[in-house]
mmCIF file of C-alpha atoms in Angstrom:
data_model
loop_
_atom_site.group_PDB
_atom_site.id
_atom_site.type_symbol
_atom_site.label_atom_id
_atom_site.label_comp_id
_atom_site.label_asym_id
_atom_site.label_seq_id
_atom_site.Cartn_x
_atom_site.Cartn_y
_atom_site.Cartn_z
ATOM 1 C CA UNK A 805 0.410 30.703 -20.044
ATOM 2 C CA UNK A 806 2.081 33.101 -17.693
ATOM 3 C CA UNK A 807 4.106 35.692 -18.767
ATOM 4 C CA UNK A 808 7.758 35.679 -16.632
ATOM 5 C CA UNK A 809 6.694 39.051 -14.872
ATOM 6 C CA UNK A 810 4.030 37.673 -13.885
ATOM 7 C CA UNK A 811 5.424 34.576 -12.368
ATOM 8 C CA UNK A 812 8.284 37.098 -11.039
ATOM 9 C CA UNK A 813 6.199 39.357 -9.119
ATOM 10 C CA UNK A 814 3.925 36.219 -7.116
ATOM 11 C CA UNK A 815 7.210 34.829 -5.442
ATOM 12 C CA UNK A 816 7.890 36.977 -3.021
ATOM 13 C CA UNK A 817 11.388 35.035 -2.579
ATOM 14 C CA UNK A 818 12.552 35.862 -6.309
ATOM 15 C CA UNK A 819 10.509 39.895 -5.970
ATOM 16 C CA UNK A 820 13.703 41.364 -4.358
ATOM 17 C CA UNK A 821 15.823 39.692 -7.422
ATOM 18 C CA UNK A 822 14.069 41.539 -9.620
ATOM 19 C CA UNK A 823 15.963 39.457 -12.127
ATOM 20 C CA UNK A 824 15.061 37.128 -14.524
ATOM 21 C CA UNK A 825 17.429 34.675 -15.098
ATOM 22 C CA UNK A 826 16.704 33.519 -11.932
ATOM 23 C CA UNK A 827 12.996 32.946 -11.995
ATOM 24 C CA UNK A 828 14.624 30.345 -15.283
ATOM 25 C CA UNK A 829 17.290 28.961 -13.406
ATOM 26 C CA UNK A 830 14.177 28.205 -10.762
ATOM 27 C CA UNK A 831 12.453 26.866 -13.545
ATOM 28 C CA UNK A 832 15.425 24.471 -14.380
ATOM 29 C CA UNK A 833 15.911 23.081 -10.544
ATOM 30 C CA UNK A 834 11.881 22.755 -10.528
ATOM 31 C CA UNK A 835 12.125 20.914 -14.042
ATOM 32 C CA UNK A 836 15.478 18.372 -12.317
ATOM 33 C CA UNK A 837 13.531 17.550 -9.465
ATOM 34 C CA UNK A 838 10.469 16.738 -11.480
ATOM 35 C CA UNK A 839 12.940 13.773 -13.561
ATOM 36 C CA UNK A 840 12.474 16.178 -16.523
ATOM 37 C CA UNK A 841 14.749 18.366 -18.240
ATOM 38 C CA UNK A 842 15.278 21.428 -20.940
ATOM 39 C CA UNK A 843 15.497 19.019 -23.644
ATOM 40 C CA UNK A 844 12.778 17.186 -22.265
ATOM 41 C CA UNK A 845 9.993 18.830 -21.173
ATOM 42 C CA UNK A 846 6.618 17.655 -19.756
ATOM 43 C CA UNK A 847 5.437 18.936 -17.264
ATOM 44 C CA UNK A 848 6.696 22.899 -17.637
ATOM 45 C CA UNK A 849 7.201 23.907 -21.174
ATOM 46 C CA UNK A 850 8.905 27.043 -22.162
ATOM 47 C CA UNK A 851 7.740 29.563 -24.632
ATOM 48 C CA UNK A 852 10.265 31.688 -25.685
ATOM 49 C CA UNK A 853 11.151 35.326 -24.574
ATOM 50 C CA UNK A 854 7.051 35.154 -23.083
ATOM 51 C CA UNK A 855 7.428 32.569 -20.557
ATOM 52 C CA UNK A 856 6.186 29.482 -19.234
ATOM 53 C CA UNK A 857 3.037 26.749 -19.732
ATOM 54 C CA UNK A 858 2.444 24.015 -16.621
ATOM 55 C CA UNK A 859 0.619 20.333 -18.279
ATOM 56 C CA UNK A 860 -0.011 19.270 -14.245
ATOM 57 C CA UNK B 1129 -14.319 6.399 -24.984
ATOM 58 C CA UNK B 1130 -12.840 1.589 -24.588
ATOM 59 C CA UNK B 1131 -14.073 1.221 -21.436
ATOM 60 C CA UNK B 1132 -12.172 -0.792 -18.892
ATOM 61 C CA UNK B 1133 -14.560 -3.088 -16.612
ATOM 62 C CA UNK B 1134 -14.026 -5.740 -14.096
ATOM 63 C CA UNK B 1135 -16.489 -7.984 -13.636
ATOM 64 C CA UNK B 1136 -16.680 -9.956 -10.151
ATOM 65 C CA UNK B 1137 -18.735 -13.669 -11.104
ATOM 66 C CA UNK B 1138 -18.019 -16.948 -10.044
ATOM 67 C CA UNK B 1139 -20.455 -18.252 -13.266
ATOM 68 C CA UNK B 1140 -17.301 -18.548 -15.630
ATOM 69 C CA UNK B 1141 -19.590 -19.003 -18.824
ATOM 70 C CA UNK B 1142 -21.533 -16.095 -18.040
ATOM 71 C CA UNK B 1143 -18.760 -14.258 -17.470
ATOM 72 C CA UNK B 1144 -17.518 -15.857 -21.086
ATOM 73 C CA UNK B 1145 -20.459 -14.291 -22.503
ATOM 74 C CA UNK B 1146 -20.712 -11.555 -21.488
ATOM 75 C CA UNK B 1147 -17.041 -10.409 -22.047
ATOM 76 C CA UNK B 1148 -17.843 -11.598 -25.677
ATOM 77 C CA UNK B 1149 -20.442 -9.626 -26.214
ATOM 78 C CA UNK B 1150 -18.982 -6.324 -25.111
ATOM 79 C CA UNK B 1151 -15.545 -6.485 -26.530
ATOM 80 C CA UNK B 1152 -17.560 -6.504 -30.189
ATOM 81 C CA UNK B 1153 -18.591 -2.570 -28.567
ATOM 82 C CA UNK B 1154 -14.612 -2.197 -26.779
ATOM 83 C CA UNK B 1155 -15.753 -3.176 -23.860
ATOM 84 C CA UNK B 1156 -12.934 -4.510 -22.283
ATOM 85 C CA UNK B 1157 -13.462 -6.818 -19.573
ATOM 86 C CA UNK B 1158 -11.612 -8.642 -17.346
ATOM 87 C CA UNK B 1159 -13.939 -11.150 -14.835
ATOM 88 C CA UNK B 1160 -12.520 -13.001 -11.401
ATOM 89 C CA UNK B 1161 -14.852 -15.664 -10.280
ATOM 90 C CA UNK B 1162 -12.626 -15.764 -6.789
ATOM 91 C CA UNK B 1163 -13.949 -12.450 -5.107
ATOM 92 C CA UNK B 1164 -11.066 -11.553 -3.240
ATOM 93 C CA UNK B 1165 -8.547 -11.779 -5.843
ATOM 94 C CA UNK B 1166 -10.745 -9.630 -7.909
ATOM 95 C CA UNK B 1167 -11.280 -7.353 -4.925
ATOM 96 C CA UNK B 1168 -6.683 -7.290 -4.785
ATOM 97 C CA UNK B 1169 -7.111 -6.676 -7.852
ATOM 98 C CA UNK B 1170 -9.482 -3.956 -7.327
ATOM 99 C CA UNK B 1171 -6.682 -1.922 -5.578
ATOM 100 C CA UNK B 1172 -3.841 -2.642 -7.259
ATOM 101 C CA UNK B 1173 -5.311 -1.729 -11.255
ATOM 102 C CA UNK B 1174 -7.199 1.294 -12.038
ATOM 103 C CA UNK B 1175 -10.811 -0.170 -13.268
ATOM 104 C CA UNK B 1176 -13.872 2.352 -15.095
ATOM 105 C CA UNK B 1177 -16.950 0.282 -13.597
ATOM 106 C CA UNK B 1178 -17.269 -2.467 -11.588
ATOM 107 C CA UNK B 1179 -20.034 -5.239 -12.561
ATOM 108 C CA UNK B 1180 -20.951 -7.230 -9.414
ATOM 109 C CA UNK B 1181 -22.590 -10.585 -8.849
ATOM 110 C CA UNK B 1182 -24.296 -11.209 -5.397
ATOM 111 C CA UNK B 1183 -24.082 -14.967 -4.558
ATOM 112 C CA UNK B 1184 -20.444 -15.622 -4.614
ATOM 113 C CA UNK B 1185 -18.077 -18.164 -3.077
ATOM 114 C CA UNK B 1186 -17.096 -17.095 0.268
ATOM 115 C CA UNK B 1187 -18.392 -13.547 0.315
ATOM 116 C CA UNK B 1188 -20.940 -11.785 -0.429
ATOM 117 C CA UNK B 1189 -21.293 -9.702 -2.912
ATOM 118 C CA UNK B 1190 -23.265 -6.961 -0.630
ATOM 119 C CA UNK B 1191 -19.961 -7.100 1.772
ATOM 120 C CA UNK B 1192 -18.241 -6.280 -1.227
ATOM 121 C CA UNK B 1193 -19.820 -3.305 -2.058
ATOM 122 C CA UNK B 1194 -19.419 -1.781 1.096
ATOM 123 C CA UNK B 1195 -15.890 -2.219 0.484
ATOM 124 C CA UNK B 1196 -15.256 -1.189 -2.074
ATOM 125 C CA UNK B 1197 -17.182 2.409 -1.788
ATOM 126 C CA UNK B 1198 -15.467 3.318 1.870
ATOM 127 C CA UNK B 1199 -11.875 2.707 -0.846
ATOM 128 C CA UNK B 1200 -13.133 3.886 -4.081
ATOM 129 C CA UNK B 1201 -16.033 5.953 -6.050
ATOM 130 C CA UNK B 1202 -15.480 3.344 -9.082
ATOM 131 C CA UNK B 1203 -19.600 3.309 -10.066
ATOM 132 C CA UNK B 1204 -20.829 -0.624 -9.684
ATOM 133 C CA UNK B 1205 -23.657 -2.327 -11.578
ATOM 134 C CA UNK B 1206 -24.420 -5.234 -9.605
ATOM 135 C CA UNK B 1207 -25.983 -7.934 -11.108
ATOM 136 C CA UNK B 1208 -28.052 -10.822 -9.218
ATOM 137 C CA UNK B 1209 -30.034 -13.422 -9.797
ATOM 138 C CA UNK B 1210 -31.469 -13.067 -6.161
ATOM 139 C CA UNK B 1211 -35.031 -11.318 -7.223
ATOM 140 C CA UNK B 1212 -35.045 -10.178 -3.303
ATOM 141 C CA UNK B 1213 -36.833 -6.280 -3.275
ATOM 142 C CA UNK B 1214 -34.295 -6.033 -0.306
ATOM 143 C CA UNK B 1215 -31.332 -6.752 -1.166
ATOM 144 C CA UNK B 1216 -31.759 -4.327 -4.084
ATOM 145 C CA UNK B 1217 -32.349 -1.871 -2.274
ATOM 146 C CA UNK B 1218 -29.458 -2.599 0.202
ATOM 147 C CA UNK B 1219 -27.330 -2.794 -2.693
ATOM 148 C CA UNK B 1220 -27.894 0.852 -4.305
ATOM 149 C CA UNK B 1221 -28.165 1.688 0.044
ATOM 150 C CA UNK B 1222 -24.448 0.323 0.014
ATOM 151 C CA UNK B 1223 -23.397 2.846 -3.088
ATOM 152 C CA UNK B 1224 -24.301 0.382 -6.208
ATOM 153 C CA UNK B 1225 -25.235 2.569 -9.098
ATOM 154 C CA UNK B 1226 -27.564 0.241 -11.098
ATOM 155 C CA UNK B 1227 -29.472 -3.177 -10.684
ATOM 156 C CA UNK B 1228 -29.505 -4.934 -12.970
ATOM 157 C CA UNK B 1229 -31.859 -8.721 -12.420
ATOM 158 C CA UNK B 1230 -30.553 -11.976 -14.174
ATOM 159 C CA UNK B 1231 -31.327 -13.344 -16.581
ATOM 160 C CA UNK B 1232 -31.614 -9.806 -19.183
ATOM 161 C CA UNK B 1233 -29.753 -9.459 -22.253
ATOM 162 C CA UNK B 1234 -26.665 -8.619 -23.113
ATOM 163 C CA UNK B 1235 -27.509 -5.759 -24.662
ATOM 164 C CA UNK B 1236 -29.657 -4.505 -22.040
ATOM 165 C CA UNK B 1237 -26.048 -4.563 -20.019
ATOM 166 C CA UNK B 1238 -23.832 -3.003 -22.296
ATOM 167 C CA UNK B 1239 -26.977 -0.265 -22.301
ATOM 168 C CA UNK B 1240 -26.377 -0.216 -18.198
ATOM 169 C CA UNK B 1241 -23.065 0.397 -18.660
ATOM 170 C CA UNK B 1242 -22.935 3.121 -20.915
ATOM 171 C CA UNK B 1243 -25.378 5.626 -19.308
ATOM 172 C CA UNK B 1244 -23.502 4.445 -15.514
ATOM 173 C CA UNK B 1245 -20.688 6.197 -16.492
ATOM 174 C CA UNK B 1246 -22.186 9.123 -18.642
ATOM 175 C CA UNK B 1247 -23.854 9.768 -15.011
ATOM 176 C CA UNK B 1248 -20.358 9.064 -13.512
ATOM 177 C CA UNK B 1249 -18.334 11.709 -15.722
ATOM 178 C CA UNK B 1250 -21.066 15.026 -15.653
ATOM 179 C CA UNK B 1251 -20.512 14.188 -12.114
ATOM 180 C CA UNK B 1252 -17.393 14.571 -11.854
ATOM 181 C CA UNK B 1253 -16.301 17.817 -10.631
ATOM 182 C CA UNK B 1254 -12.962 19.909 -11.008
ATOM 183 C CA UNK B 1255 -11.319 18.808 -7.776
ATOM 184 C CA UNK B 1256 -11.373 14.834 -8.983
ATOM 185 C CA UNK B 1257 -10.411 15.357 -12.057
ATOM 186 C CA UNK B 1258 -7.311 17.587 -10.414
ATOM 187 C CA UNK B 1259 -6.820 14.904 -8.885
ATOM 188 C CA UNK B 1260 -6.140 12.746 -11.853
ATOM 189 C CA UNK B 1261 -2.893 15.490 -12.354
ATOM 190 C CA UNK B 1262 0.834 14.775 -11.610
ATOM 191 C CA UNK B 1263 1.384 17.704 -9.784
ATOM 192 C CA UNK B 1264 -1.267 18.934 -6.775
ATOM 193 C CA UNK B 1265 -0.884 21.355 -3.268
ATOM 194 C CA UNK B 1266 -1.526 19.143 -0.572
ATOM 195 C CA UNK B 1267 -4.369 20.494 1.183
ATOM 196 C CA UNK B 1268 -3.007 22.378 3.683
ATOM 197 C CA UNK B 1269 -1.228 24.242 1.310
ATOM 198 C CA UNK B 1270 1.808 23.419 2.165
ATOM 199 C CA UNK B 1271 3.580 21.472 0.103
ATOM 200 C CA UNK B 1272 3.536 19.892 -3.429
ATOM 201 C CA UNK B 1273 2.399 16.603 -4.287
ATOM 202 C CA UNK B 1274 4.524 15.080 -8.153
ATOM 203 C CA UNK B 1275 2.886 11.644 -8.799
ATOM 204 C CA UNK B 1276 1.363 11.229 -4.851
ATOM 205 C CA UNK B 1277 4.977 12.315 -3.415
ATOM 206 C CA UNK B 1278 6.504 15.429 -1.069
ATOM 207 C CA UNK B 1279 8.160 17.043 -2.833
ATOM 208 C CA UNK B 1280 11.073 18.616 -2.222
ATOM 209 C CA UNK B 1281 11.461 22.237 -3.251
ATOM 210 C CA UNK B 1282 12.923 26.261 -1.994
ATOM 211 C CA UNK B 1283 11.213 28.430 -0.782
ATOM 212 C CA UNK B 1284 11.421 30.283 -3.694
ATOM 213 C CA UNK B 1285 10.659 26.890 -5.591
ATOM 214 C CA UNK B 1286 7.523 26.123 -4.520
ATOM 215 C CA UNK B 1287 6.121 29.665 -4.283
ATOM 216 C CA UNK B 1288 6.303 29.892 -8.364
ATOM 217 C CA UNK B 1289 5.210 25.823 -9.064
ATOM 218 C CA UNK B 1290 2.415 26.529 -6.700
ATOM 219 C CA UNK B 1291 1.332 29.850 -8.648
ATOM 220 C CA UNK B 1292 1.744 28.069 -11.662
ATOM 221 C CA UNK B 1293 -0.091 25.162 -10.592
ATOM 222 C CA UNK B 1294 -3.509 27.228 -8.843
ATOM 223 C CA UNK B 1295 -2.982 29.870 -11.746
ATOM 224 C CA UNK B 1296 -3.410 26.332 -14.345
ATOM 225 C CA UNK B 1297 -5.970 24.450 -12.646
ATOM 226 C CA UNK B 1298 -8.168 26.978 -11.152
#
């Protein structure tokens, strides 16, 4: 599991915005590109309030 | 583990005996008596191991061994009535993992299969395991592959996803 703050901190493009919601939007866009959605989480699993887990 | 095996053997009767015997141990065998069909099946499907006869119609088993090795690291057991020690040496040099001279007891073949698969599994390094993932970072870190196809990502999406992959597969 990777905490939200760690993901934001390691993505320079997000760092500037320092906006937690931008991360959710990004994850949602990535999910779409992987053919999944927030309801059908196969590769990126949300851990509510904490972060995300990747199942590569 | 239920191994899925491909066999290239032109003696159909022997192939059937071995297939029936191995089935009792939950080992599935798909036999091809035509070496060309066997090679094409190997490039289309995923198998855990190849059992290869040497004296085949139209193509020598040693040539098959050499050709398969250029494309794949699938474990290979040569099963042959050719007793020439040169064949054995060449086979092993060409990348076969074991050599079983005919005639043999099916039980011995089963034991060799399991032994080769155990060795192969131990030898897999993390990089090779990573190959089984749907998501991978290209060697030059320039893009992300999803099911072997390049994903089109914005800079920010790439940063987030590549960080997740590195962190998870490290």
